[in-house]
mmCIF file of C-alpha atoms in Angstrom:
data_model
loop_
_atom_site.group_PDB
_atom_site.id
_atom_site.type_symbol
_atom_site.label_atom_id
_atom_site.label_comp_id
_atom_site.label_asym_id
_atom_site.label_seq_id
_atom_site.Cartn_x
_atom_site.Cartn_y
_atom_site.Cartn_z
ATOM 1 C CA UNK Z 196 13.864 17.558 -22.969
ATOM 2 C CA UNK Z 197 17.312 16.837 -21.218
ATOM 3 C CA UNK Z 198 20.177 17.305 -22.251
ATOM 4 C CA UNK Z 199 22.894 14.588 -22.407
ATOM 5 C CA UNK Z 200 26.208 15.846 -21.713
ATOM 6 C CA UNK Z 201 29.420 13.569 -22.996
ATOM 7 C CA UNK Z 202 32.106 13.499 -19.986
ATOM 8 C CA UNK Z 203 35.004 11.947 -22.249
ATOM 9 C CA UNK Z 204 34.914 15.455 -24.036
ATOM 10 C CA UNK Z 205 34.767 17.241 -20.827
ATOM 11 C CA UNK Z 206 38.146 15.109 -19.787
ATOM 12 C CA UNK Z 207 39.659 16.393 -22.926
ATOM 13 C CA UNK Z 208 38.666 20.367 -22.047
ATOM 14 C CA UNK Z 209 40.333 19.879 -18.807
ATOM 15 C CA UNK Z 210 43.499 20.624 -19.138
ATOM 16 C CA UNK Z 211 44.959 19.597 -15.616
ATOM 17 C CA UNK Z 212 48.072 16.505 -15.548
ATOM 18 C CA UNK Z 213 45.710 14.182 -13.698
ATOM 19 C CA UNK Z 214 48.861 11.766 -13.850
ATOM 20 C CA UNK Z 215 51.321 14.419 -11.495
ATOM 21 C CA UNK Z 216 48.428 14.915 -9.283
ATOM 22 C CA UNK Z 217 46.899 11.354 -7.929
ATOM 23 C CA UNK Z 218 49.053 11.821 -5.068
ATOM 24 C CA UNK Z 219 47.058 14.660 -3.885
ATOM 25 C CA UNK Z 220 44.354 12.011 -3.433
ATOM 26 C CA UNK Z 221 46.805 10.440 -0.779
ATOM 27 C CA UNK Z 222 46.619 13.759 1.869
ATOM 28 C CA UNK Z 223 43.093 14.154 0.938
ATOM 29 C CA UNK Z 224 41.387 12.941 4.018
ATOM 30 C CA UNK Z 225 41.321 15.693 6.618
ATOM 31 C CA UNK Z 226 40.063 13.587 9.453
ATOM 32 C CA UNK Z 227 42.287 10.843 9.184
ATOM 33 C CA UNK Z 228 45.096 13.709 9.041
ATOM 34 C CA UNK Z 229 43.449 15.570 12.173
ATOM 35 C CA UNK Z 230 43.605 11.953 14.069
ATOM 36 C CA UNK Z 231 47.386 11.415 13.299
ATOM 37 C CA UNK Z 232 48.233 14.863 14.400
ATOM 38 C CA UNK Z 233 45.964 14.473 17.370
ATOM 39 C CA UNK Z 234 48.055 10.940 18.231
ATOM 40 C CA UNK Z 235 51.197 12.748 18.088
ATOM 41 C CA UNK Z 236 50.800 15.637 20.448
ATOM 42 C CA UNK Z 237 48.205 13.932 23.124
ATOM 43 C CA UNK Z 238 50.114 11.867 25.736
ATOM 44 C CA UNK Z 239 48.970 10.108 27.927
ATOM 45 C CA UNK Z 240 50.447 9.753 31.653
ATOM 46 C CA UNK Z 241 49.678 7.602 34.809
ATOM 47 C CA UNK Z 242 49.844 9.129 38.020
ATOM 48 C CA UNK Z 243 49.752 7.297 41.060
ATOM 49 C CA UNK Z 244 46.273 7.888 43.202
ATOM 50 C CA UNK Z 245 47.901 9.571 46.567
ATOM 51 C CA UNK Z 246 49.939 12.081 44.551
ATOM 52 C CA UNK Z 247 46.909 13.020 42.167
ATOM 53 C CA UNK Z 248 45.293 13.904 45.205
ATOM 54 C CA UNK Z 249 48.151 15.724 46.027
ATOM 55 C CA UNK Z 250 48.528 17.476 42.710
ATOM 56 C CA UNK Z 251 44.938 18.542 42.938
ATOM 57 C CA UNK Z 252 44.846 20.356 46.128
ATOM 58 C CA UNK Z 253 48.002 22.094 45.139
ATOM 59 C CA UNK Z 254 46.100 23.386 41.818
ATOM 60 C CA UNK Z 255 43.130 24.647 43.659
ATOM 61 C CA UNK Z 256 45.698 26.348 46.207
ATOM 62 C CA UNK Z 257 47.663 27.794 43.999
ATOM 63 C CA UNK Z 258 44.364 28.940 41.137
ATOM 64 C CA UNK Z 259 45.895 26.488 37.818
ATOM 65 C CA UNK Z 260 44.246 24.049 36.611
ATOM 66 C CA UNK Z 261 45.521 20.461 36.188
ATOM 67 C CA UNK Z 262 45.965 20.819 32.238
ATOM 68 C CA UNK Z 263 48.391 23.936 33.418
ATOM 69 C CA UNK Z 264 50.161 22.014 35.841
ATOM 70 C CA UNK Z 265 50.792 19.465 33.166
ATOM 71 C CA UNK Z 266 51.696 22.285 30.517
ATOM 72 C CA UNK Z 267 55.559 22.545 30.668
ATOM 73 C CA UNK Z 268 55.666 25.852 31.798
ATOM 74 C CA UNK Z 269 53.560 24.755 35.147
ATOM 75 C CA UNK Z 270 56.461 21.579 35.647
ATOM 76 C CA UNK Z 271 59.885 24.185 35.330
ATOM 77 C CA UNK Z 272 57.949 26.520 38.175
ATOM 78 C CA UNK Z 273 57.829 22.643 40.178
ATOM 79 C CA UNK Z 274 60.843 22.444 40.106
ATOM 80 C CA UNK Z 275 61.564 24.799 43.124
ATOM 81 C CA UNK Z 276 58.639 23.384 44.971
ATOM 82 C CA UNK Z 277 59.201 20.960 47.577
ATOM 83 C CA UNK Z 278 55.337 18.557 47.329
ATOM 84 C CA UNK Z 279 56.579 16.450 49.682
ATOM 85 C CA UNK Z 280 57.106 19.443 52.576
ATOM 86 C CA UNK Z 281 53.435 20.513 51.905
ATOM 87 C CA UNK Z 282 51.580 17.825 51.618
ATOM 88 C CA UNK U 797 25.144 31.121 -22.895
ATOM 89 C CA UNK U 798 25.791 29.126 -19.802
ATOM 90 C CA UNK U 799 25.986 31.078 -16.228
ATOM 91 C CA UNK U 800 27.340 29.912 -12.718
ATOM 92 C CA UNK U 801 25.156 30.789 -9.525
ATOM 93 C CA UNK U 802 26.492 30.400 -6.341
ATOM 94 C CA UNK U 803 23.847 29.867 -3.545
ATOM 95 C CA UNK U 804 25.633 31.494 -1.115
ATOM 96 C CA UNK U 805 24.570 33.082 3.186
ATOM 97 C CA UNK U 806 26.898 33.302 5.758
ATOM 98 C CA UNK U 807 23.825 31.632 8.176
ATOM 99 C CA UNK U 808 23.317 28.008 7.864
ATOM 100 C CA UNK U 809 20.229 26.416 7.948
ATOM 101 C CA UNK U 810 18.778 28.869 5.365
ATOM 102 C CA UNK U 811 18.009 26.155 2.360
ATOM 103 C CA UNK U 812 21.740 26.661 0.338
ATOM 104 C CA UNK U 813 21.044 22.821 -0.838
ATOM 105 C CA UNK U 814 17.552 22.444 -1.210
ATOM 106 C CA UNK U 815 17.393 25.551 -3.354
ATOM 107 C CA UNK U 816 20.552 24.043 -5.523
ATOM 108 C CA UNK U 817 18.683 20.845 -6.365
ATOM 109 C CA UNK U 818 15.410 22.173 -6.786
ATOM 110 C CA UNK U 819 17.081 25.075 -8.809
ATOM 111 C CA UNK U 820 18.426 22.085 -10.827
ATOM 112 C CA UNK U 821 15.627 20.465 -11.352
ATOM 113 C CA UNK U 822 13.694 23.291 -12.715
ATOM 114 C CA UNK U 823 16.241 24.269 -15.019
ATOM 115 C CA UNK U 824 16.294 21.003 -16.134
ATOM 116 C CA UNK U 825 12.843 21.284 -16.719
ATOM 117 C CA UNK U 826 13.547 24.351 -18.929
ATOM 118 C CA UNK U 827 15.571 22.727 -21.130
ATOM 119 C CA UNK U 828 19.151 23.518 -19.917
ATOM 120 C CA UNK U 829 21.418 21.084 -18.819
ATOM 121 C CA UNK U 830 22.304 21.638 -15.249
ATOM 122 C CA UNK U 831 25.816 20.889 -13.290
ATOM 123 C CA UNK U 832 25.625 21.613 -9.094
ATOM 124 C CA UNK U 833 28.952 21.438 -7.505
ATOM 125 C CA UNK U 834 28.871 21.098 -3.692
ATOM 126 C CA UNK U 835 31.428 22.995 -1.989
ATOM 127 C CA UNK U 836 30.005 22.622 1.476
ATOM 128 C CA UNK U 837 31.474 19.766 3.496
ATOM 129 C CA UNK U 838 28.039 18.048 4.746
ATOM 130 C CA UNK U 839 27.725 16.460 1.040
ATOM 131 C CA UNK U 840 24.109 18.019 1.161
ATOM 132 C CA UNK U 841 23.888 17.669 -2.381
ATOM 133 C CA UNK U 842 24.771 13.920 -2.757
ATOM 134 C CA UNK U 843 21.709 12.839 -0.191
ATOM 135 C CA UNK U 844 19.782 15.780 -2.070
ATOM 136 C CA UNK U 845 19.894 13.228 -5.268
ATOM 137 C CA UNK U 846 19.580 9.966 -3.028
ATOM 138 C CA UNK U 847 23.211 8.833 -2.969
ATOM 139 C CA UNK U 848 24.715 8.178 0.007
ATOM 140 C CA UNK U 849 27.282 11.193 0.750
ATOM 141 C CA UNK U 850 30.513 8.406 1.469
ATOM 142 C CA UNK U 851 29.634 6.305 -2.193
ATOM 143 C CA UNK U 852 31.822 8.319 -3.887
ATOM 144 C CA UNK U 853 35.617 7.741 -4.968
ATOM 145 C CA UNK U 854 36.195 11.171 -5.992
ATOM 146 C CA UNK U 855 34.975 14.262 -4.792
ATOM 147 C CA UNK U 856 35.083 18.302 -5.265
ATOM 148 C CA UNK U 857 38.333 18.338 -3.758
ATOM 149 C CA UNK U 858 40.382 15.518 -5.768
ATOM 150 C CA UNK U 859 38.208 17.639 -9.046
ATOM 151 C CA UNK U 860 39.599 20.875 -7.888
ATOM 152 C CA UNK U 861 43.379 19.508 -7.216
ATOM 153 C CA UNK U 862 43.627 17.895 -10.260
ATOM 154 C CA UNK U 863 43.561 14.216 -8.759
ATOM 155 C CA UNK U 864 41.025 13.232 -10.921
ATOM 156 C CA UNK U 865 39.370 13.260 -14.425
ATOM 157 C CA UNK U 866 36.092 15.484 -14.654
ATOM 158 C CA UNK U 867 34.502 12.115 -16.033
ATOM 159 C CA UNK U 868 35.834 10.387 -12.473
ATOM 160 C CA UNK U 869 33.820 12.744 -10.386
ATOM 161 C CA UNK U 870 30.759 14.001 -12.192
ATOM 162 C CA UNK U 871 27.798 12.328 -11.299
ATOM 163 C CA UNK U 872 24.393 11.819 -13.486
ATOM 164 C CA UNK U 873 21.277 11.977 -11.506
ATOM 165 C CA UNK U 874 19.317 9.129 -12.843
ATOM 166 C CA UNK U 875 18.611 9.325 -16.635
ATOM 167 C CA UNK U 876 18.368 13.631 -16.586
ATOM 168 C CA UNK U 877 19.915 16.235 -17.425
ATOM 169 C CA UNK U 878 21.398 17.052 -14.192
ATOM 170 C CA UNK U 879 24.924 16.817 -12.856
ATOM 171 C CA UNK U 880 26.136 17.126 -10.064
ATOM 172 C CA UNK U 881 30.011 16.755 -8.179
ATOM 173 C CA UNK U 882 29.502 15.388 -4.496
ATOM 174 C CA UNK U 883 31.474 16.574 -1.605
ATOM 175 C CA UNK U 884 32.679 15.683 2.036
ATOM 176 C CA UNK U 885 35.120 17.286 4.360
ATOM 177 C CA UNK U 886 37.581 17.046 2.351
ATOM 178 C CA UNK U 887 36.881 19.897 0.901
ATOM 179 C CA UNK U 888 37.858 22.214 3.784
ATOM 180 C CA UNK U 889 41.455 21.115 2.838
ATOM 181 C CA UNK U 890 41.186 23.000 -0.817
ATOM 182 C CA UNK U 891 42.202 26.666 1.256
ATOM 183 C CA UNK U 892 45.379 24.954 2.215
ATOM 184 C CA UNK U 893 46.198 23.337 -1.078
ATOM 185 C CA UNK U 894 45.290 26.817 -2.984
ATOM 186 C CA UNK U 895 47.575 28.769 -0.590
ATOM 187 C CA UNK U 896 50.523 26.087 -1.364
ATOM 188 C CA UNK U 897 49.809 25.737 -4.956
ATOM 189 C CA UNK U 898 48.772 29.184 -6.232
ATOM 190 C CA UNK U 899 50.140 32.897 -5.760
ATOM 191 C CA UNK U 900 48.058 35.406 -4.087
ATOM 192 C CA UNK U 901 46.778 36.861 -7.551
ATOM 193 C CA UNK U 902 45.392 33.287 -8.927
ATOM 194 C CA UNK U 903 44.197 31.813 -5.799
ATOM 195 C CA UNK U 904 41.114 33.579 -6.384
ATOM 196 C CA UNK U 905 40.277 32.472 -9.547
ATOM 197 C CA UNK U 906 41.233 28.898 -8.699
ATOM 198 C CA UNK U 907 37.800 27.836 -9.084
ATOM 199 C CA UNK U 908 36.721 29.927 -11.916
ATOM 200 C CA UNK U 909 39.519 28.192 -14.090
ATOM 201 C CA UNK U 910 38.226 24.473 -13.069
ATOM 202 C CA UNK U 911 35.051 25.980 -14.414
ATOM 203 C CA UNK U 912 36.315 27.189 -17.175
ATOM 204 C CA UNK U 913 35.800 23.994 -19.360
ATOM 205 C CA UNK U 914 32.217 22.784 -17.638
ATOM 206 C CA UNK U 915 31.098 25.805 -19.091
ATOM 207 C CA UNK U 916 31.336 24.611 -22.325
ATOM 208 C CA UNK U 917 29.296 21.559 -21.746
ATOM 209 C CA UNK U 918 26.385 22.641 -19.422
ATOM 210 C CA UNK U 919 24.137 25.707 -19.445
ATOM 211 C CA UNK U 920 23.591 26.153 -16.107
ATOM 212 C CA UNK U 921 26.512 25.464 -12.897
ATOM 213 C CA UNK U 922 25.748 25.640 -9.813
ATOM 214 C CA UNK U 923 27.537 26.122 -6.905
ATOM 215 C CA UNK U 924 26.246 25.002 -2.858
ATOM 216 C CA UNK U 925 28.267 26.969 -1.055
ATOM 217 C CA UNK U 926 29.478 26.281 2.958
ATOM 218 C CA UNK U 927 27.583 28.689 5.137
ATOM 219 C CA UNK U 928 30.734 30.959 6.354
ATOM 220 C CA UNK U 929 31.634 34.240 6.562
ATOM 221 C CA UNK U 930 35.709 34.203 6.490
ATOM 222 C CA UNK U 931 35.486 31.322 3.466
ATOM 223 C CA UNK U 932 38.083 31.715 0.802
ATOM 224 C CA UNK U 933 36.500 28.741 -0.479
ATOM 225 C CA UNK U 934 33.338 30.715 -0.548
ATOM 226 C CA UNK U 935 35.300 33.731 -2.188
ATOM 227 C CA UNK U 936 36.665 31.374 -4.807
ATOM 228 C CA UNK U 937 33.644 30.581 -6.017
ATOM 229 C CA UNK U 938 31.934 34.105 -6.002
ATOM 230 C CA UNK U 939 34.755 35.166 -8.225
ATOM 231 C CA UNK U 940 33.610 31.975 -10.506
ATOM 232 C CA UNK U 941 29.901 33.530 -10.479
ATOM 233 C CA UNK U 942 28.049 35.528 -12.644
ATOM 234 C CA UNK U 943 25.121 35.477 -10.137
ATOM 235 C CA UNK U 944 24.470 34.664 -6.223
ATOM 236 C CA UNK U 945 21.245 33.474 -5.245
ATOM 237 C CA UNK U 946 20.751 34.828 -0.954
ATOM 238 C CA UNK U 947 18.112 32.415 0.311
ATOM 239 C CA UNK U 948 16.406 34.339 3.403
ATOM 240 C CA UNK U 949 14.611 32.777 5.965
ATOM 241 C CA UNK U 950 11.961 34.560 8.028
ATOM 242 C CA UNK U 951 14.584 34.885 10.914
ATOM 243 C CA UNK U 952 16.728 37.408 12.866
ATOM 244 C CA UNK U 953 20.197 35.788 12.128
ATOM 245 C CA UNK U 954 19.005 35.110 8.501
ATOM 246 C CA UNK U 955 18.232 38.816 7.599
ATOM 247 C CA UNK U 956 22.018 39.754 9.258
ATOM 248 C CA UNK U 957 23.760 36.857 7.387
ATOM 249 C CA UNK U 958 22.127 38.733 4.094
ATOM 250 C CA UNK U 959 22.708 41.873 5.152
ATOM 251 C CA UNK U 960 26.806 40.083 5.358
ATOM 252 C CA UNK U 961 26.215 38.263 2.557
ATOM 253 C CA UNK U 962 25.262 41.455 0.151
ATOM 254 C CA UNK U 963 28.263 43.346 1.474
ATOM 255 C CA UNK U 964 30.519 40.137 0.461
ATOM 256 C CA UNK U 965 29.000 40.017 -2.883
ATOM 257 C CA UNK U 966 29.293 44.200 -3.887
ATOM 258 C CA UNK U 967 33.216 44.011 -3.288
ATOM 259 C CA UNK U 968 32.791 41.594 -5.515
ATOM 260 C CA UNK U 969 30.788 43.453 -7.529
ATOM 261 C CA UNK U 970 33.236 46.211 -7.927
ATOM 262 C CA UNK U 971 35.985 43.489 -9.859
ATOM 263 C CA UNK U 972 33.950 41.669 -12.167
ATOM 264 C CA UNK U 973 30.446 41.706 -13.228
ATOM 265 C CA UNK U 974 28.130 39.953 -11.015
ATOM 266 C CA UNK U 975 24.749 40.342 -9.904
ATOM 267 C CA UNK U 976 22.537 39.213 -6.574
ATOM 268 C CA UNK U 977 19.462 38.164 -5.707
ATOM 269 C CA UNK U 978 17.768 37.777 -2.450
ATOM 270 C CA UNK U 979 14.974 34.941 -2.273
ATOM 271 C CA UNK U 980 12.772 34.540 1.027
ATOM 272 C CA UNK U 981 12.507 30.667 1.191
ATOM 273 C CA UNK U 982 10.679 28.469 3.634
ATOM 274 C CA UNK U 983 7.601 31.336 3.501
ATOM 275 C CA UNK U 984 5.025 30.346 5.707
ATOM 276 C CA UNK U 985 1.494 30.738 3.809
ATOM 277 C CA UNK U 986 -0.296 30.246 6.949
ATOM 278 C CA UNK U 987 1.361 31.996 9.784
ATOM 279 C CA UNK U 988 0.342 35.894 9.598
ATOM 280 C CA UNK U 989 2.974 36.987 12.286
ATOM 281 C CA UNK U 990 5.696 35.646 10.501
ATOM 282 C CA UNK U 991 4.235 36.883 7.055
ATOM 283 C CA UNK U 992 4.000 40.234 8.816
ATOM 284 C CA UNK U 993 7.700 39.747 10.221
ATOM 285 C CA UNK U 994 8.979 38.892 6.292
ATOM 286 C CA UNK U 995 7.637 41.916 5.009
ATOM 287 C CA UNK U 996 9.093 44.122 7.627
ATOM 288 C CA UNK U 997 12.306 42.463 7.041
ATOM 289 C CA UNK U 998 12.444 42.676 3.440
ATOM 290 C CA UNK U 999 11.636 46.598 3.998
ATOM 291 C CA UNK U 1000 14.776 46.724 6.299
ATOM 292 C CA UNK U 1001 16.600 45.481 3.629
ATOM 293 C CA UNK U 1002 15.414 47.732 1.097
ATOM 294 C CA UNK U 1003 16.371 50.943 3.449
ATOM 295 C CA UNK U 1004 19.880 49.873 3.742
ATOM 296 C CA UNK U 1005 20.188 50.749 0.171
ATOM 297 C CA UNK U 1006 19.534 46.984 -1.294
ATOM 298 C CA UNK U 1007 17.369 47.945 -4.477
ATOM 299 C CA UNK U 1008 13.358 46.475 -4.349
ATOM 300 C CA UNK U 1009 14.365 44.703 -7.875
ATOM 301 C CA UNK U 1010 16.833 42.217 -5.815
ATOM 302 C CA UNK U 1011 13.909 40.517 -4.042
ATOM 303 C CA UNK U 1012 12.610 37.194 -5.816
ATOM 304 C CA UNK U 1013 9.351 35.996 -5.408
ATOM 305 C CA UNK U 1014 9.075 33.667 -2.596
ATOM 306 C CA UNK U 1015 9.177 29.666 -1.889
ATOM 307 C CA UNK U 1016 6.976 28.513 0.434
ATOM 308 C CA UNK U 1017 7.619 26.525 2.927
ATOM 309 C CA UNK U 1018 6.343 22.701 3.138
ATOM 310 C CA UNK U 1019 6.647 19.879 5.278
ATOM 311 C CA UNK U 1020 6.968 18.060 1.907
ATOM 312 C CA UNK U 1021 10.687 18.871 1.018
ATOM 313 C CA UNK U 1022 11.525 17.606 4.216
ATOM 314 C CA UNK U 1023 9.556 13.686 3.906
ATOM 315 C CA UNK U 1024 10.462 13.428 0.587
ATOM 316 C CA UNK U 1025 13.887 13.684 1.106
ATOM 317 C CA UNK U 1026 13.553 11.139 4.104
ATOM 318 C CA UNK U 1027 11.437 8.720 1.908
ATOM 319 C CA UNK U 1028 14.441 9.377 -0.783
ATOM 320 C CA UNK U 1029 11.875 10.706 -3.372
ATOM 321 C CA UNK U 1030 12.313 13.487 -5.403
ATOM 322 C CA UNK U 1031 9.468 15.698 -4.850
ATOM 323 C CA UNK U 1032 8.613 15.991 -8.924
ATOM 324 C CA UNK U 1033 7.347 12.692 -8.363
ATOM 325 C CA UNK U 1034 4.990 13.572 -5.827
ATOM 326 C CA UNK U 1035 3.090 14.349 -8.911
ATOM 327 C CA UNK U 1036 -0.239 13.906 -7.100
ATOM 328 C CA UNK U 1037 0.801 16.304 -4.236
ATOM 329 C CA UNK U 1038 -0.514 19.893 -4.334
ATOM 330 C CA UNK U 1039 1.925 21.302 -2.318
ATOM 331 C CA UNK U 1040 4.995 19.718 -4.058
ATOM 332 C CA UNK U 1041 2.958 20.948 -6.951
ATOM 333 C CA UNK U 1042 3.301 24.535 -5.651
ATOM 334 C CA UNK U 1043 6.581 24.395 -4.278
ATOM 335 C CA UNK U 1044 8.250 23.350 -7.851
ATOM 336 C CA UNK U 1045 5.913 26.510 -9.528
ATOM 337 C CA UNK U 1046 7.615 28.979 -6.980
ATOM 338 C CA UNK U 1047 10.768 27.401 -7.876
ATOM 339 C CA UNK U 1048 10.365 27.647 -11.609
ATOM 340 C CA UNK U 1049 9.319 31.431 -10.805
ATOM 341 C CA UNK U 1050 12.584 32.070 -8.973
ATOM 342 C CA UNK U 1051 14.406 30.341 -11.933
ATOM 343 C CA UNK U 1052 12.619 32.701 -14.607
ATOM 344 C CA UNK U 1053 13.635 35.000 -12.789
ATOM 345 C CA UNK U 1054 17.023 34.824 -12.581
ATOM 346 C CA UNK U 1055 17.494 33.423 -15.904
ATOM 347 C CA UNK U 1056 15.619 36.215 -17.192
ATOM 348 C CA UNK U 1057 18.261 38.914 -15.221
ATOM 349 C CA UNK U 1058 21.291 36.536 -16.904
ATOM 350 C CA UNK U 1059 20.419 36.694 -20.074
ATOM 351 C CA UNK U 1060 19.455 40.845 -20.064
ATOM 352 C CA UNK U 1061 22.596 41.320 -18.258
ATOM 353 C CA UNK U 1062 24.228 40.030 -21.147
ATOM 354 C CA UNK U 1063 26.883 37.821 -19.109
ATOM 355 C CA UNK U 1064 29.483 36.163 -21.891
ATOM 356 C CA UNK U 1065 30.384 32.594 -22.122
#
C-alpha cells in the first residue's frame, strides 16, 4: 500500500548549492552560540566580605539594587560618594 | 495532487504533533505517501516515530539553509510510506538566517520554495508547527499551505488561541488560496461537563462568524496515545486495543475530511 519515495531524485529537484552552504551548519547551534555570548558579557567579580556588607546597606538606603550598583551607570554616580565617610 | 497542511495554534499543549503523526499514519493508510516536517523546536515529531530527537546529523534548519541534501535529512519511518524531517532548536535560528539571506518580499515564501520540489515526490506534507503567535517561522509555512488543521482542546486558552489562530490564517487567506479547519481533539467521551463545555465553545466560535462547515469531527481523547508513546509503540500496533482502535477511525475521519475539502477545492500541484 505504501509508497516508496526515491531521495537521490529528490536531491536532484533541489536546486540549492549544498557545497556554498555547509558552513551554515557551523553557526547552526543556537545554544552553544547563546553560551559564548553569555561568557562574554557575564563577569564575574570578588568583593571583599566587610565592603559587601557595606555595599548592601548602601543599596537598601539609597532603593537600587546590587545588579544596579554594579551596572555602570550606578559606579560613575560612586564616584562622588565618599563609602568610607558613611560607613 | 499533493497538498501541504500545517497543524498550526498559537496555544501549546493542544496535540500539533500527535495529530501530525497520526495524520501521517492515516494517510499512509490511504494510500498517499506522507512527508511531516517539524518546525517546532521540541523535535516532537522525531520521539513521535521512536527516534531519539539528538540522533540526527541534519535537521529542518541545515534542510531549509541549504546545508544539506534533502536525502541527508529525510528520514523513513520504518519500512512505510512516511517521511518525516526531525528538528531541534536550531530551528529558532531560521528567522535570523531568512532576514540575512532573503528580501522582505521572498522571506515569506522561503519555505514554500524548499517545498517546492517535495511536492513532486510525496502526496501529502505536513508541517508541525511551534505553538506562537508572533512566528515568522509559523508565517513561512502558512504561506507554504494549502490547508491548516486548528486542533482545539476543550479549554479556555485553547478556544482564544483558535479564535488567534483563524484571524492569522484569513490574512492569509486574502493572498493565496488556503483553507482551515478546526478539529476538537482530546474529546472526552465520558465527562458530560466538559462535553457540555465543547459544544458551547464550538457555538462561540460559530457566532464570531467562523462558518459550522470548518468544524471536523472530533478525536477522542485516550490515555492510550500517551503509554504508547512511552512504551515507544506506535498505537496501529495496539491492534488488539479498542480504544487505539477508535482513536485511528476518528483520525481517518478527520483525514477524509480534509482530503475530501483538498481535492473539491481544486488546489494545483
Amino acid at each position: 500500500m505504501s509508497k516508496k519515495i526515491d531521495l537521490s531524485e529528490l536531491d536532484a529537484l533541489d536546486q540549492i548549492d549544498t557545497t556554498d552552504s555547509k558552513s551554515e551548519k557551523k553557526r547552526r547551534n543556537v545554544t552553544d552560540r547563546f553560551k559564548e555570548e553569555k561568557k562574554k558579557t557575564v563577569t564575574s567579580i570578588s568583593v571583599p566580605t566587610p565592603l559587601l556588607h557595606a555595599i548592601n546597606e548602601y543599596c537598601e538606603k539609597i532603593g537600587i539594587s546590587k545588579a544596579a550598583f554594579f551596572s555602570q551607570a550606578a559606579r560613575e554616580k560612586l564616584k562622588n560618594e565618599d563609602l568610607d565617610a558613611k560607613f | 495532487m499533493s497538498y501541504v497542511i500545517s497543524i498550526m495554534s498559537t496555544k501549546g499543549g493542544v496535540g500539533k504533533s500527535t495529530i501530525s503523526k497520526f495524520l501521517s499514519i492515516t494517510f499512509e493508510e490511504m494510500g498517499k505517501s506522507v512527508c511531516v516536517i517539524d518546525l517546532c523546536q521540541n523535535g516532537s515529531v522525531s520521539t513521535g516515530f521512536l527516534r531519539d530527537r539528538d540522533a540526527f546529523e541534519y535537521t529542518t534548519y541545515d534542510w531549509l539553509t541549504g546545508a544539506c541534501k534533502p536525502s541527508e535529512v529525510i528520514q523513513q519511518f520504518e519500512d512505510s510510506g512516511i517521511y518525516y524531517i526531525p528538528s531541534n532548536e536550531t530551528i529558532d535560528d531560521f528567522e535570523r538566517f531568512a532576514e540575512k539571506k532573503f528580501t522582505a518580499a521572498k522571506r515569506l515564501g522561503s519555505i514554500k520554495e524548499k517545498v517546492e520540489p517535495l511536492k513532486k515526490m510525496f502526496d501529502v506534507i505536513i508541517f508541525d508547527t511551534h505553538p506562537s503567535e508572533n512566528s515568522d517561522l509559523v508565517s513561512y509555512a502558512i504561506a507554504a499551505s494549502d490547508y491548516c488543521l486548528i486542533p482545539l482542546e476543550t479549554d479556555l486558552d485553547s478556544v482564544l488561541g483558535t479564535k488567534r489562530s483563524v484571524e492569522i490564517i484569513k490574512e492569509f487567506m486574502d493572498m493565496q488560496e488556503l483553507d482551515y479547519g478546526i478539529v476538537p481533539n482530546k474529546v472526552s467521551q465520558t465527562n458530560f461537563k466538559l462535553k457540555r463545555q465543547l459544544k458551547n465553545f464550538i457555538v462561540e466560535l460559530i457566532n464570531e462568524g467562523i462558518p459550522k462547515e470548518k468544524i471536523l469531527s472530533t478525536i477522542r481523547y485516550s490515555d492510550v496515545i500517551s503509554s504508547s508513546k512511552n512504551e515507544k509503540i506506535m498505537l496501529n500496533e495496539y491492534q488488539a486495543n479498542k480504544y487505539a482502535k477508535k482513536i485511528l477511525g476518528d483520525f481517518k475521519q478527520v483525514a477524509t475530511e480534509i482530503d475530501t475539502v483538498l481535492n473539491r477545492g481544486g488546489v494545483q500541484v
